[in-house]
CSV table of C-alpha atoms and ligand atoms in Angstrom, one decimal:
chain,number,residue,atom,x,y,z
A,1151,MET,CA,1.2,-20.0,-26.5
A,1152,SER,CA,2.1,-21.8,-29.9
A,1153,GLN,CA,-2.3,-22.3,-30.4
A,1154,LEU,CA,-2.9,-18.9,-29.9
A,1155,ARG,CA,-0.2,-17.7,-32.1
A,1156,ASN,CA,-1.6,-20.1,-35.3
A,1157,THR,CA,-4.6,-19.1,-34.2
A,1158,ASP,CA,-4.5,-15.0,-33.7
A,1159,SER,CA,-1.0,-13.9,-34.5
A,1160,GLU,CA,-1.9,-10.5,-33.6
A,1161,ILE,CA,-3.2,-10.9,-30.0
A,1162,PHE,CA,-0.4,-12.9,-29.4
A,1163,GLN,CA,2.1,-10.8,-30.4
A,1164,LEU,CA,0.3,-7.6,-28.6
A,1165,ILE,CA,0.8,-10.7,-24.8
A,1166,LYS,CA,4.5,-10.9,-26.1
A,1167,ASN,CA,5.4,-7.3,-26.4
A,1168,GLU,CA,3.7,-7.1,-22.8
A,1169,GLU,CA,5.1,-9.4,-21.4
A,1170,LYS,CA,9.2,-8.1,-22.2
A,1171,ARG,CA,7.1,-4.8,-20.9
A,1172,GLN,CA,6.4,-6.3,-17.7
A,1173,LYS,CA,10.7,-7.8,-18.0
A,1174,ASP,CA,11.8,-5.0,-18.9
A,1175,VAL,CA,10.1,-2.1,-16.7
A,1176,VAL,CA,10.5,-1.5,-12.8
A,1177,ARG,CA,7.0,-2.0,-12.2
A,1178,MET,CA,5.7,0.9,-9.3
A,1179,ILE,CA,1.8,0.9,-9.0
A,1180,PRO,CA,0.8,-0.7,-5.6
A,1181,SER,CA,-2.3,-2.3,-7.2
A,1182,GLU,CA,-0.3,-4.7,-9.5
A,1183,ASN,CA,1.4,-7.8,-8.9
A,1184,TYR,CA,2.7,-11.0,-10.3
A,1185,THR,CA,0.6,-13.9,-10.3
A,1186,SER,CA,2.9,-17.6,-10.6
A,1187,ALA,CA,2.6,-19.7,-13.6
A,1188,ALA,CA,0.5,-21.4,-11.3
A,1189,VAL,CA,-2.4,-19.2,-10.5
A,1190,MET,CA,-2.3,-18.3,-14.6
A,1191,GLU,CA,-2.9,-22.0,-15.6
A,1192,ALA,CA,-5.8,-22.0,-13.5
A,1193,THR,CA,-7.0,-18.6,-15.0
A,1194,GLY,CA,-6.6,-20.2,-18.4
A,1195,SER,CA,-8.4,-23.6,-17.7
A,1196,ILE,CA,-11.1,-25.1,-18.7
A,1197,LEU,CA,-13.4,-24.6,-16.0
A,1198,THR,CA,-13.9,-21.3,-18.1
A,1199,ASN,CA,-16.5,-22.8,-20.3
A,1200,LYS,CA,-18.6,-23.8,-17.3
A,1201,TYR,CA,-22.1,-22.2,-16.1
A,1202,SER,CA,-22.9,-22.5,-12.3
A,1203,GLU,CA,-25.2,-19.9,-11.5
A,1204,GLY,CA,-26.0,-20.1,-7.5
A,1205,TYR,CA,-23.5,-21.5,-4.3
A,1206,ALA,CA,-22.5,-24.8,-4.1
A,1207,GLY,CA,-25.4,-28.0,-3.3
A,1208,LYS,CA,-27.8,-24.9,-5.0
A,1209,ARG,CA,-27.0,-24.4,-7.9
A,1210,TYR,CA,-29.2,-23.8,-11.3
A,1211,TYR,CA,-27.6,-26.1,-13.8
A,1212,GLU,CA,-26.3,-29.3,-14.2
A,1213,GLY,CA,-23.2,-30.8,-14.2
A,1214,GLN,CA,-21.3,-29.0,-10.6
A,1215,GLU,CA,-19.6,-31.7,-8.7
A,1216,PHE,CA,-15.9,-30.4,-10.2
A,1217,ILE,CA,-17.2,-26.7,-9.9
A,1218,ASP,CA,-18.7,-27.2,-6.3
A,1219,GLU,CA,-16.0,-28.9,-5.1
A,1220,VAL,CA,-13.5,-26.1,-6.4
A,1221,GLU,CA,-16.0,-23.3,-4.9
A,1222,LYS,CA,-16.0,-24.4,-1.2
A,1223,ALA,CA,-11.8,-25.1,-1.0
A,1224,ALA,CA,-11.7,-21.5,-1.8
A,1225,ILE,CA,-13.8,-20.8,-0.3
A,1226,GLN,CA,-12.6,-22.6,3.2
A,1227,ARG,CA,-8.4,-21.3,2.6
A,1228,ALA,CA,-10.4,-17.9,2.1
A,1229,LYS,CA,-11.7,-18.1,5.9
A,1230,SER,CA,-9.1,-20.5,7.0
A,1231,LEU,CA,-6.2,-18.0,4.8
A,1232,PHE,CA,-7.9,-14.7,7.7
A,1233,GLY,CA,-10.0,-16.4,10.0
A,1234,ALA,CA,-13.0,-15.3,8.5
A,1235,ASP,CA,-16.8,-17.2,10.2
A,1236,HIS,CA,-17.6,-16.8,6.3
A,1237,ALA,CA,-16.1,-16.0,2.4
A,1238,ASN,CA,-17.8,-15.6,-0.8
A,1239,VAL,CA,-15.5,-15.1,-3.7
A,1240,GLN,CA,-17.5,-14.6,-6.7
A,1241,PRO,CA,-17.2,-11.4,-7.2
A,1242,TYR,CA,-15.8,-10.9,-10.2
A,1243,SER,CA,-14.1,-7.8,-8.7
A,1244,GLY,CA,-13.4,-5.4,-6.4
A,1245,SER,CA,-15.8,-2.7,-7.4
A,1246,PRO,CA,-18.8,-5.4,-7.4
A,1247,ALA,CA,-17.2,-7.5,-3.8
A,1248,ASN,CA,-18.1,-3.6,-2.3
A,1249,MET,CA,-21.3,-2.9,-4.8
A,1250,ALA,CA,-23.2,-6.4,-3.3
A,1251,VAL,CA,-22.1,-5.3,0.1
A,1252,TYR,CA,-24.0,-2.0,0.3
A,1253,HIS,CA,-26.6,-4.2,-1.7
A,1254,ALA,CA,-25.9,-6.2,1.3
A,1255,LEU,CA,-26.2,-4.0,4.2
A,1256,VAL,CA,-28.1,-1.0,3.6
A,1257,LYS,CA,-30.6,0.7,1.0
A,1258,PRO,CA,-30.5,3.3,-2.1
A,1259,HIS,CA,-30.6,6.4,-0.1
A,1260,ASP,CA,-28.9,5.7,3.2
A,1261,ILE,CA,-26.1,7.6,4.1
A,1262,VAL,CA,-23.1,6.2,3.6
A,1263,MET,CA,-19.7,7.0,5.3
A,1264,GLY,CA,-16.2,6.2,2.8
A,1265,LEU,CA,-12.9,8.2,3.2
A,1266,GLY,CA,-13.0,11.1,0.6
A,1267,LEU,CA,-11.0,9.7,-3.6
A,1268,PRO,CA,-8.7,13.1,-3.4
A,1269,HIS,CA,-7.9,11.6,0.2
A,1270,GLY,CA,-6.4,8.0,-0.6
A,1271,GLY,CA,-10.3,6.4,-0.6
A,1272,HIS,CA,-12.0,4.9,-3.0
A,1273,LEU,CA,-14.5,5.6,-6.5
A,1274,THR,CA,-17.0,2.5,-4.5
A,1275,HIS,CA,-16.6,4.4,-0.9
A,1276,GLY,CA,-19.0,7.7,-1.9
A,1277,TRP,CA,-17.8,9.3,-4.8
A,1278,LYS,CA,-19.8,11.8,-6.4
A,1279,VAL,CA,-19.4,10.2,-10.2
A,1280,ASN,CA,-19.9,6.4,-8.9
A,1281,PHE,CA,-22.8,4.2,-8.6
A,1282,SER,CA,-22.2,4.7,-4.4
A,1283,GLY,CA,-21.9,8.3,-4.5
A,1284,ARG,CA,-25.4,8.3,-7.3
A,1285,TYR,CA,-28.1,6.2,-5.7
A,1286,PHE,CA,-26.8,6.5,-1.6
A,1287,THR,CA,-26.2,9.0,0.3
A,1288,PRO,CA,-22.1,9.7,0.7
A,1289,VAL,CA,-20.4,11.3,3.3
A,1290,GLN,CA,-16.7,11.3,2.9
A,1291,TYR,CA,-13.9,11.9,6.2
A,1292,GLY,CA,-10.3,12.8,5.1
A,1293,VAL,CA,-6.9,13.0,6.7
A,1294,LYS,CA,-5.1,15.3,8.5
A,1295,LYS,CA,-3.2,18.3,6.5
A,1296,GLU,CA,-0.8,18.2,9.5
A,1297,THR,CA,0.0,13.8,9.3
A,1298,GLY,CA,-1.8,13.0,6.4
A,1299,ARG,CA,-3.2,10.0,8.8
A,1300,ILE,CA,-7.0,10.0,9.4
A,1301,ASP,CA,-7.5,11.4,13.0
A,1302,TYR,CA,-10.0,8.4,14.9
A,1303,ASP,CA,-11.3,11.1,17.7
A,1304,GLU,CA,-12.7,13.5,14.3
A,1305,LEU,CA,-13.8,10.6,12.8
A,1306,ARG,CA,-15.6,10.0,15.7
A,1307,ASP,CA,-17.4,13.3,16.2
A,1308,PHE,CA,-18.1,13.2,12.7
A,1309,ALA,CA,-19.7,9.8,12.8
A,1310,LYS,CA,-22.2,10.5,14.9
A,1311,LYS,CA,-22.8,14.2,13.6
A,1312,VAL,CA,-23.6,12.7,10.3
A,1313,LYS,CA,-25.2,9.2,11.8
A,1314,PRO,CA,-24.4,6.6,8.7
A,1315,LYS,CA,-25.8,3.1,7.9
A,1316,LEU,CA,-22.4,2.5,6.5
A,1317,ILE,CA,-19.1,3.1,7.4
A,1318,TRP,CA,-16.1,2.0,4.8
A,1319,ALA,CA,-12.3,1.7,5.7
A,1320,GLY,CA,-9.8,0.8,3.5
A,1321,ALA,CA,-8.3,2.9,0.8
A,1322,THR,CA,-6.8,3.1,-2.8
A,1323,ALA,CA,-3.8,6.5,-1.4
A,1324,TYR,CA,-3.3,5.3,2.0
A,1325,PRO,CA,0.6,4.8,3.5
A,1326,ARG,CA,-0.1,4.0,6.7
A,1327,GLU,CA,-1.8,1.3,8.4
A,1328,ILE,CA,-5.3,1.8,8.8
A,1329,ASP,CA,-6.2,1.2,13.4
A,1330,PHE,CA,-10.0,-1.7,12.1
A,1331,GLN,CA,-10.2,-1.9,15.8
A,1332,ALA,CA,-11.1,2.4,16.0
A,1333,PHE,CA,-13.2,2.1,13.0
A,1334,GLY,CA,-15.7,-0.8,13.8
A,1335,GLU,CA,-16.0,1.1,17.8
A,1336,ILE,CA,-17.0,4.4,16.1
A,1337,ALA,CA,-19.5,1.8,14.2
A,1338,LYS,CA,-21.0,0.2,17.2
A,1339,GLU,CA,-20.9,3.5,19.0
A,1340,VAL,CA,-22.7,5.0,15.6
A,1341,LYS,CA,-25.1,1.5,15.1
A,1342,ALA,CA,-23.8,1.7,11.7
A,1343,TYR,CA,-22.4,-1.7,9.8
A,1344,PHE,CA,-18.8,-1.5,9.4
A,1345,ALA,CA,-17.6,-2.9,5.9
A,1346,ALA,CA,-13.7,-2.8,6.0
A,1347,ASP,CA,-12.5,-3.0,2.4
A,1348,ILE,CA,-8.2,-4.6,1.9
A,1349,ALA,CA,-7.9,-4.4,-1.5
A,1350,HIS,CA,-4.4,-3.1,-1.6
A,1351,ILE,CA,-3.7,-5.0,1.5
A,1352,ALA,CA,-5.1,-8.1,1.6
A,1353,GLY,CA,-1.5,-9.8,1.4
A,1354,LEU,CA,0.0,-7.9,4.5
A,1355,VAL,CA,-3.0,-8.9,6.2
A,1356,ALA,CA,-3.4,-12.8,5.8
A,1357,ALA,CA,0.5,-12.5,6.5
A,1358,GLY,CA,-0.3,-10.8,10.1
A,1359,VAL,CA,2.1,-7.6,8.2
A,1360,HIS,CA,-1.1,-5.3,8.4
A,1361,GLN,CA,-3.8,-5.8,12.0
A,1362,SER,CA,-6.7,-7.0,10.5
A,1363,PRO,CA,-10.4,-6.0,10.1
A,1364,VAL,CA,-11.6,-9.3,10.5
A,1365,PRO,CA,-12.5,-9.2,14.0
A,1366,HIS,CA,-14.3,-6.3,14.0
A,1367,ALA,CA,-16.3,-5.4,10.9
A,1368,ASP,CA,-19.3,-7.1,9.9
A,1369,ALA,CA,-17.9,-7.1,6.2
A,1370,VAL,CA,-14.8,-7.2,4.5
A,1371,THR,CA,-13.5,-6.7,0.9
A,1372,THR,CA,-10.8,-7.4,-1.2
A,1373,THR,CA,-9.9,-7.8,-4.6
A,1374,THR,CA,-7.2,-11.1,-5.0
A,1375,HIS,CA,-5.2,-9.1,-7.5
A,1376,LYS,CA,-2.2,-7.3,-5.5
A,1377,THR,CA,-1.0,-7.3,-3.0
A,1378,LEU,CA,-2.0,-11.6,-2.1
A,1379,ARG,CA,-0.9,-11.6,-5.9
A,1380,GLY,CA,-4.3,-14.3,-7.5
A,1381,PRO,CA,-5.6,-14.2,-10.4
A,1382,ARG,CA,-8.2,-10.8,-10.8
A,1383,GLY,CA,-11.1,-11.1,-9.0
A,1384,GLY,CA,-13.1,-10.1,-6.1
A,1385,MET,CA,-13.5,-12.0,-2.4
A,1386,ILE,CA,-15.9,-10.5,0.9
A,1387,LEU,CA,-15.4,-12.5,4.2
A,1388,CYS,CA,-17.8,-11.6,7.0
A,1389,LYS,CA,-19.7,-12.3,10.0
A,1390,GLU,CA,-22.2,-15.9,10.0
A,1391,GLU,CA,-25.2,-13.1,10.9
A,1392,VAL,CA,-24.6,-11.4,7.8
A,1393,ALA,CA,-23.4,-14.2,5.8
A,1394,ASP,CA,-26.6,-15.4,3.6
A,1395,VAL,CA,-27.1,-11.0,3.2
A,1396,ILE,CA,-23.4,-11.0,1.9
A,1397,ASP,CA,-24.4,-14.0,-0.2
A,1398,LYS,CA,-27.5,-13.0,-1.9
A,1399,GLY,CA,-26.3,-8.9,-2.1
A,1400,VAL,CA,-23.6,-11.1,-4.8
A,1401,PHE,CA,-26.1,-14.0,-6.4
A,1402,PRO,CA,-28.8,-13.1,-7.4
A,1403,SER,CA,-29.1,-9.3,-6.7
A,1404,LEU,CA,-25.5,-8.5,-8.4
A,1405,GLN,CA,-23.9,-11.1,-10.4
A,1406,GLY,CA,-25.2,-14.5,-12.8
A,1407,GLY,CA,-22.6,-17.1,-13.0
A,1408,PRO,CA,-19.4,-17.0,-11.2
A,1409,HIS,CA,-16.4,-16.7,-13.1
A,1410,ASN,CA,-15.0,-20.4,-12.1
A,1411,HIS,CA,-11.7,-20.4,-13.8
A,1412,THR,CA,-10.7,-17.2,-12.0
A,1413,THR,CA,-12.1,-18.7,-8.5
A,1414,ALA,CA,-9.8,-21.7,-8.8
A,1415,ALA,CA,-7.3,-19.7,-9.6
A,1416,ILE,CA,-8.2,-17.7,-6.1
A,1417,ALA,CA,-7.9,-21.7,-4.0
A,1418,VAL,CA,-4.2,-21.3,-5.4
A,1419,ALA,CA,-3.4,-18.0,-4.4
A,1420,MET,CA,-4.4,-18.9,-1.3
A,1421,LYS,CA,-2.9,-22.0,-1.0
A,1422,GLU,CA,0.1,-20.3,-1.7
A,1423,ALA,CA,-0.5,-17.3,0.1
A,1424,SER,CA,-0.9,-19.5,3.7
A,1425,THR,CA,2.9,-20.4,3.3
A,1426,PRO,CA,5.6,-19.2,5.1
A,1427,GLU,CA,7.0,-18.1,1.5
A,1428,PHE,CA,4.3,-15.2,1.7
A,1429,VAL,CA,5.0,-14.0,5.2
A,1430,GLU,CA,8.5,-13.6,4.3
A,1431,TYR,CA,7.4,-11.9,0.8
A,1432,ALA,CA,4.9,-9.3,2.5
A,1433,LYS,CA,7.7,-8.1,5.3
A,1434,GLN,CA,9.9,-8.1,2.4
A,1435,ILE,CA,7.4,-5.6,0.8
A,1436,VAL,CA,6.9,-3.6,3.6
A,1437,LYS,CA,11.1,-3.4,3.5
A,1438,ASN,CA,10.9,-2.5,0.7
A,1439,ALA,CA,9.2,0.1,0.7
A,1440,LYS,CA,10.6,2.0,4.0
A,1441,ALA,CA,13.5,1.4,1.6
A,1442,LEU,CA,12.7,3.3,-1.3
A,1443,ALA,CA,10.9,5.8,1.1
A,1444,ASP,CA,14.4,7.0,3.2
A,1445,GLU,CA,15.9,7.0,-0.4
A,1446,LEU,CA,13.3,9.9,-1.7
A,1447,LEU,CA,13.6,11.3,1.1
A,1448,SER,CA,17.1,11.4,1.6
A,1449,HIS,CA,16.8,13.4,-1.9
A,1450,GLY,CA,14.4,15.6,0.1
A,1451,TYR,CA,11.2,14.6,-1.3
A,1452,ASP,CA,8.0,15.2,0.3
A,1453,LEU,CA,6.1,12.1,1.1
A,1454,VAL,CA,2.5,12.6,2.3
A,1455,SER,CA,2.5,11.2,5.8
A,1456,GLY,CA,5.9,11.6,5.9
A,1457,GLY,CA,7.1,7.5,5.3
A,1458,THR,CA,5.6,4.8,4.3
A,1459,ASP,CA,4.0,1.6,7.1
A,1460,ASN,CA,2.5,-0.2,4.3
A,1461,HIS,CA,3.7,-1.6,0.3
A,1462,LEU,CA,2.8,1.9,-1.3
A,1463,ILE,CA,4.2,5.6,-1.1
A,1464,LEU,CA,2.4,8.7,-2.2
A,1465,VAL,CA,5.2,11.5,-3.0
A,1466,ASP,CA,3.9,15.7,-3.3
A,1467,LEU,CA,5.8,17.3,-5.7
A,1468,SER,CA,4.6,20.7,-4.7
A,1469,ASN,CA,8.2,21.6,-3.5
A,1470,ARG,CA,9.7,20.1,-7.0
A,1471,ASP,CA,7.0,22.3,-9.0
A,1472,ILE,CA,7.4,19.4,-11.2
A,1473,PRO,CA,3.4,17.8,-12.0
A,1474,GLY,CA,2.7,14.5,-11.1
A,1475,LYS,CA,1.6,13.7,-14.4
A,1476,VAL,CA,4.9,15.4,-15.8
A,1477,ALA,CA,6.8,13.5,-13.9
A,1478,SER,CA,5.4,10.0,-14.3
A,1479,GLN,CA,5.3,10.1,-17.9
A,1480,ALA,CA,9.3,10.9,-17.4
A,1481,LEU,CA,9.5,8.2,-15.5
A,1482,ASP,CA,7.4,5.8,-17.6
A,1483,ARG,CA,10.5,6.8,-20.5
A,1484,ALA,CA,13.3,5.5,-18.8
A,1485,GLY,CA,11.3,2.0,-17.9
A,1486,LEU,CA,10.0,2.8,-14.1
A,1487,VAL,CA,6.2,2.3,-14.3
A,1488,LEU,CA,4.2,3.8,-11.6
A,1489,ASN,CA,0.8,6.6,-11.5
A,1490,TYR,CA,0.0,10.2,-10.9
A,1491,ASN,CA,-2.1,10.3,-8.4
A,1492,MET,CA,-3.9,13.3,-5.8
A,1493,VAL,CA,-2.8,14.1,-2.5
A,1494,PRO,CA,-4.9,15.2,0.0
A,1495,PHE,CA,-5.6,18.8,-0.3
A,1496,ASP,CA,-4.8,18.6,-3.6
A,1497,THR,CA,-5.2,22.5,-5.6
A,1498,ARG,CA,-4.5,21.2,-9.0
A,1499,SER,CA,-6.4,18.3,-11.4
A,1500,PRO,CA,-7.7,15.0,-11.0
A,1501,PHE,CA,-6.2,14.6,-14.8
A,1502,ASN,CA,-2.6,16.7,-13.6
A,1503,PRO,CA,-2.4,16.4,-9.6
A,1504,SER,CA,0.3,17.6,-7.9
A,1505,GLY,CA,1.9,14.0,-7.1
A,1506,ILE,CA,2.4,10.3,-7.6
A,1507,ARG,CA,1.9,6.8,-6.2
A,1508,LEU,CA,4.1,4.3,-6.2
A,1509,GLY,CA,4.6,0.5,-4.2
A,1510,THR,CA,6.3,-2.5,-3.6
A,1511,PRO,CA,4.6,-5.6,-4.5
A,1512,SER,CA,5.8,-6.0,-8.0
A,1513,VAL,CA,8.9,-6.0,-7.5
A,1514,THR,CA,9.2,-7.4,-4.5
A,1515,SER,CA,7.3,-10.4,-6.1
A,1516,ARG,CA,11.3,-10.8,-8.3
A,1517,GLY,CA,13.2,-10.4,-5.4
A,1518,MET,CA,14.4,-6.8,-5.3
A,1519,LYS,CA,15.5,-6.3,-1.5
A,1520,GLU,CA,16.2,-2.9,0.0
A,1521,GLU,CA,19.7,-2.4,-2.2
A,1522,ASP,CA,18.0,-2.5,-5.4
A,1523,MET,CA,15.3,0.6,-3.3
A,1524,LYS,CA,18.7,3.0,-3.2
A,1525,PHE,CA,18.8,2.1,-7.0
A,1526,ILE,CA,15.1,2.7,-7.8
A,1527,GLY,CA,15.3,5.9,-6.2
A,1528,THR,CA,18.7,6.6,-6.8
A,1529,LYS,CA,17.3,6.5,-10.4
A,1530,MET,CA,13.9,7.8,-10.1
A,1531,ASN,CA,15.2,11.5,-8.5
A,1532,GLU,CA,17.4,11.6,-11.7
A,1533,VAL,CA,15.0,11.2,-14.0
A,1534,MET,CA,12.7,14.0,-11.5
A,1535,SER,CA,15.7,16.3,-11.5
A,1536,ASN,CA,15.6,16.0,-15.4
A,1537,VAL,CA,12.3,15.8,-17.2
A,1538,ASP,CA,13.7,17.3,-20.1
A,1539,ASN,CA,16.4,15.6,-20.7
A,1540,ASP,CA,16.0,13.6,-23.3
A,1541,ASP,CA,19.5,11.4,-23.6
A,1542,LEU,CA,19.7,11.0,-19.6
A,1543,ILE,CA,16.4,9.6,-19.4
A,1544,SER,CA,17.4,7.2,-22.4
A,1545,LYS,CA,20.2,6.7,-20.5
A,1546,VAL,CA,18.7,5.5,-17.1
A,1547,LYS,CA,16.3,3.4,-19.6
A,1548,ASN,CA,19.7,1.3,-19.9
A,1549,GLU,CA,20.2,0.7,-16.8
A,1550,VAL,CA,16.7,0.3,-15.7
A,1551,THR,CA,16.9,-2.9,-18.3
A,1552,GLU,CA,20.1,-3.9,-17.9
A,1553,PHE,CA,19.2,-3.6,-13.6
A,1554,CYS,CA,15.4,-5.6,-14.4
A,1555,SER,CA,17.8,-8.7,-16.6
A,1556,LYS,CA,18.7,-9.9,-12.7
A,1557,PHE,CA,15.7,-10.0,-11.5
A,1558,PRO,CA,13.6,-13.1,-13.4
A,1559,ILE,CA,9.4,-12.1,-13.7
A,1560,PRO,CA,7.1,-14.9,-11.6
A,1561,GLY,CA,4.6,-16.7,-13.9
A,1562,LEU,CA,6.6,-17.1,-17.0
A,1563,LEU,CA,4.9,-19.3,-19.0
A,1564,LEU,CA,4.7,-17.9,-22.6
A,1565,GLY,CA,7.2,-19.8,-25.2
A,1566,GLU,CA,9.5,-17.7,-28.5
B,2386,PLP,C1,-9.1,-0.1,-2.1
B,2386,PLP,C2,-9.6,-0.4,-3.6
B,2386,PLP,N1,-10.7,-1.2,-3.6
B,2386,PLP,C3,-11.8,-1.6,-4.4
B,2386,PLP,C4,-10.8,-1.1,-5.9
B,2386,PLP,C5,-11.6,-1.9,-6.9
B,2386,PLP,O1,-10.8,-2.8,-7.6
B,2386,PLP,P1,-11.5,-3.4,-8.9
B,2386,PLP,O2,-10.6,-2.4,-10.1
B,2386,PLP,O3,-11.0,-4.8,-9.1
B,2386,PLP,O4,-13.1,-3.1,-9.4
B,2386,PLP,C6,-9.7,-1.0,-5.9
B,2386,PLP,C7,-8.6,-1.1,-7.2
B,2386,PLP,O5,-7.7,-0.5,-7.2
B,2386,PLP,C8,-9.7,-0.5,-4.8
B,2386,PLP,O6,-7.8,0.3,-4.9
């Protein structure tokens, strides 16, 4: 980083500050992680200098002999890791990957079905303020009030009634395993395309810790930077029958030149994700999430669906009378970083909802285990029971910093 320090000390210093923050706090935002140094080196490489609109062997610019090989390696590794017929590694991120699927499989105003945002779905699955809710006709399903889970019989009845052209499975705040096979069968029954968005759980799917949608879905989209632990990016896996429309849905329908430095880093992340160590990592993410959920339950917290099967926990604080935002801000002051979140059937507003959302991908990347989750859960409870007690929060912050010093962050590249 010496070049950056000399050229732009302001940005250098801000990066250093963020590095220290990432070292000193317990990061539990479930969509975040720590990439490896190898992934960051590829991301920071000279591949950022190259334009390469098109696909390997069919580009609109010269000088592609090495870029083509990089993209082919990323595609090959993605196909083999997930057992897919075809992969497109060019989407700039998760939202563009989803938009490309809309471009490929449906037309404007078609009926599209997805999990509602307040029930854990993503903006791009048909939420009204998003392109997906504005340019298509969204119908949104939810989870059952009593269980906090998707009810597949109700889903089938709903799909038969509304006859969507495209059904999305996948979520941004759903703590339970998704039955992709059931989704696939329902989509077949109603003659809809089925797209699965595994942005959050891709690492768990790659490691075989969560069932894979690949055999059941026409298209599977993902980000590459959450549990998969790669660079900020996106990817689409699909069946051979739709490969051509999916590729065209990305380029030229949506994007221009692919971000080749990201493509290289995705290839590196896929290589890392195909190792036995990554499988252990993914298993530990789930073990840690269960241990943290158990600790929170033992302190009387109400968890949506009663617990977790994956990397994520959604805590409903309605019975504690602390709004999610108050809790998340107090926790942040104590170095316990997560986000406030709507819970299903929330009576509060999205800007000050009843829940908090947390997860274990980052803490697991630092090597934390079940006993460490007990410490984190205990400290969370201390803070959430004393949100106005600044002295106690400062004391917890010191304990958290001391605790974090035992777990070096992966991928640390920056010199002093
Ligand atoms: C399920 C799901 N899909 C898509 C996305 C969008 O990804 P991005 O923020 O990279 O556009 C997210 C982001 O959190 C997500 O949770």
